[in-house]
């Protein structure tokens, strides 16, 4: 009887905490979406847009976690300086690569379809639809985690394709081309 009473009291609290986490993740996804398209819509140079995207990544994305996940096992052999250099190069690479790709979605409106909380480090998937004039809606999932202490973006899925998984394949392929040298990989990313 005591167990039943405890579970009855704690279940609503659990639901409230879970819904608060989901709400925070959904707000973050909306903010990121708005900020990306404010940057893409700026009447300025590509270089200034890239710099603004880097600031946006620093503010809303867990770039060190993403960089570590993308690099994989070689990360463990790096000293702090090499890790920092790789993160900086990866950050610049992302901004350069996605400036053009994000521009394709200018004018889109975002609607939240549903959100799921894994309850673990994987965090919350905020599933949205980008409504674009003259085309079918695009499914975009925003993977948000608070494993680092605050909610940050750790992955984006566009039509079921994970950008983290895609980048992992590309980065590891480039690492192979660089003979396994992470410092040469970092330079190649800066030259991208």
C-alpha positions as MATLAB code, in Angstrom:
seq = 'XXXXXXXXXXXXXXXXXXXXXXXXXXXXXXXXXXXXXXXXXXXXXXXXXXXXXXXXXXXXXXXXXXXXXXXXXXXXXXXXXXXXXXXXXXXXXXXXXXXXXXXXXXXXXXXXXXXXXXXXXXXXXXXXXXXXXXXXXXXXXXXXXXXXXXXXXXXXXXXXXXXXXXXXXXXXXXXXXXXXXXXXXXXXXXXX';
ca = [
       0.000    0.000    0.000;
       2.868    2.377    0.797;
       4.419    1.707   -2.630;
       1.146    2.502   -4.374;
       0.848    5.764   -2.467;
       4.447    6.759   -3.323;
       4.062    5.955   -7.009;
       0.799    7.892   -7.167;
       2.503   10.968   -5.740;
       5.650   10.761   -7.808;
       4.089    9.950  -11.189;
       2.498   13.406  -11.695;
       5.780   15.019  -10.638;
       7.612   12.828  -13.158;
       5.173   13.837  -15.915;
       5.512   17.503  -15.017;
       9.328   17.309  -15.044;
       9.261   15.425  -18.327;
       6.892   17.899  -19.938;
       9.094   20.769  -18.711;
      12.103   19.144  -20.384;
      10.148   18.699  -23.614;
       8.944   22.303  -23.510;
      12.516   23.542  -23.036;
      13.706   21.406  -25.952;
      10.890   22.661  -28.184;
      11.644   26.290  -27.302;
      15.327   25.703  -28.104;
      14.449   24.140  -31.487;
      12.276   27.169  -32.319;
      15.015   29.598  -31.283;
      17.656   27.763  -33.325;
      15.377   27.683  -36.364;
      14.619   31.405  -36.064;
      18.260   32.328  -35.477;
      19.527   30.276  -38.427;
      17.149   31.957  -40.818;
      17.795   35.414  -39.404;
      21.471   34.802  -40.204;
      20.728   33.361  -43.657;
      18.461   36.298  -44.498;
      21.027   38.949  -43.574;
      21.981   41.169  -46.509;
      25.696   40.568  -46.043;
      28.622   38.498  -47.306;
      28.949   34.721  -47.028;
      31.926   35.235  -44.682;
      29.853   37.312  -42.255;
      27.064   34.738  -42.383;
      29.592   31.996  -41.570;
      30.926   33.967  -38.608;
      27.365   34.490  -37.360;
      26.686   30.732  -37.755;
      29.801   29.907  -35.726;
      28.483   32.129  -32.924;
      25.103   30.448  -33.237;
      26.704   26.975  -33.030;
      28.651   28.048  -29.945;
      25.503   29.318  -28.274;
      23.022   26.566  -29.154;
      24.935   23.430  -30.218;
      27.176   21.181  -28.146;
      29.984   21.369  -30.719;
      32.595   19.607  -28.514;
      30.237   16.624  -28.029;
      29.409   16.553  -31.738;
      33.101   16.817  -32.713;
      34.007   13.966  -30.352;
      31.190   11.785  -31.722;
      32.143   12.532  -35.318;
      35.841   11.783  -34.815;
      35.230    8.595  -32.852;
      38.000    6.545  -31.248;
      40.932    8.771  -32.390;
      39.535   11.399  -30.000;
      40.790    9.394  -27.005;
      44.406    9.618  -28.181;
      44.367   13.415  -28.521;
      45.744   15.800  -25.921;
      43.673   18.826  -24.889;
      45.393   21.138  -27.383;
      44.751   18.768  -30.314;
      41.126   18.343  -29.215;
      40.677   22.098  -29.062;
      42.238   22.537  -32.523;
      39.977   19.867  -33.987;
      36.862   21.396  -32.414;
      37.773   24.837  -33.805;
      38.397   23.438  -37.298;
      35.209   21.353  -37.180;
      33.192   24.408  -36.086;
      34.504   26.429  -39.063;
      33.901   23.522  -41.433;
      30.274   23.188  -40.298;
      29.616   26.903  -40.739;
      31.140   26.934  -44.217;
      29.355   23.790  -45.332;
      25.901   24.586  -43.973;
      25.701   28.278  -44.888;
      24.708   27.358  -48.436;
      22.499   24.439  -47.393;
      20.536   26.436  -44.822;
      19.927   29.161  -47.414;
      17.768   26.696  -49.357;
      15.183   26.800  -46.553;
      14.705   30.582  -46.467;
      11.046   31.481  -46.173;
      10.109   28.227  -44.439;
       7.810   28.104  -41.423;
       8.377   25.518  -38.710;
       5.616   23.521  -37.036;
       6.292   21.120  -34.169;
       4.763   17.716  -34.862;
       5.736   15.838  -31.686;
       8.570   15.441  -29.211;
       9.988   12.372  -27.475;
      12.161   12.318  -24.371;
      14.533    9.354  -24.209;
      15.229   10.128  -20.552;
      18.947    9.559  -21.145;
      21.935   11.297  -22.708;
      20.286   11.089  -26.123;
      17.896   13.710  -24.797;
      14.810   14.829  -26.653;
      13.909   14.567  -30.314;
      11.769   17.502  -31.389;
      10.121   16.467  -34.646;
       9.077   19.352  -36.852;
       7.809   20.061  -40.346;
       9.253   22.890  -42.400;
       6.500   24.328  -44.528;
       7.933   25.894  -47.644;
       6.014   27.837  -50.282;
       5.505   25.729  -53.390;
       6.904   22.439  -52.063;
       6.057   19.525  -49.798;
       6.782   19.856  -46.072;
      10.234   18.718  -45.002;
      10.611   16.584  -41.868;
      13.308   17.946  -39.561;
      14.164   16.438  -36.187;
      16.155   18.449  -33.665;
      18.019   16.213  -31.171;
      18.498   18.221  -27.986;
      20.350   17.046  -24.886;
      21.107   18.507  -21.478;
      23.901   16.010  -20.738;
      26.364   18.929  -20.500;
      24.173   20.728  -17.948;
      22.108   22.916  -20.297;
      19.990   22.099  -23.320;
      22.027   22.124  -26.526;
      21.551   20.747  -30.013;
      23.491   17.534  -30.701;
      22.048   16.418  -34.050;
      19.634   17.380  -36.803;
      17.737   14.825  -38.890;
      16.484   16.023  -42.249;
      14.035   13.618  -43.883;
      15.444   10.807  -41.729;
      19.104   11.554  -42.491;
      21.199   12.354  -39.428;
      23.699   15.146  -40.002;
      25.839   13.664  -37.217;
      25.970   10.293  -38.955;
      26.639   11.918  -42.337;
      29.462   14.041  -40.927;
      30.915   11.050  -39.074;
      31.293    9.207  -42.384;
      32.769   12.216  -44.178;
      35.185   13.121  -41.375;
      36.415    9.563  -40.962;
      36.897    9.262  -44.726;
      38.910   12.498  -44.711;
      40.924   11.270  -41.696;
      41.819    8.177  -43.684;
      42.955   10.363  -46.599;
      45.135   12.309  -44.154;
      46.874    9.106  -43.054;
      45.140    9.063  -39.684;
      46.620   12.432  -38.674;
      44.042   14.493  -36.802;
      46.187   17.643  -37.141;
      46.224   17.246  -40.946;
      42.487   16.522  -40.839;
      41.914   19.760  -38.883;
      43.869   21.708  -41.499;
      41.894   20.047  -44.312;
      38.663   21.083  -42.584;
      39.864   24.673  -42.371;
      40.742   24.560  -46.082;
      37.332   23.098  -47.021;
];
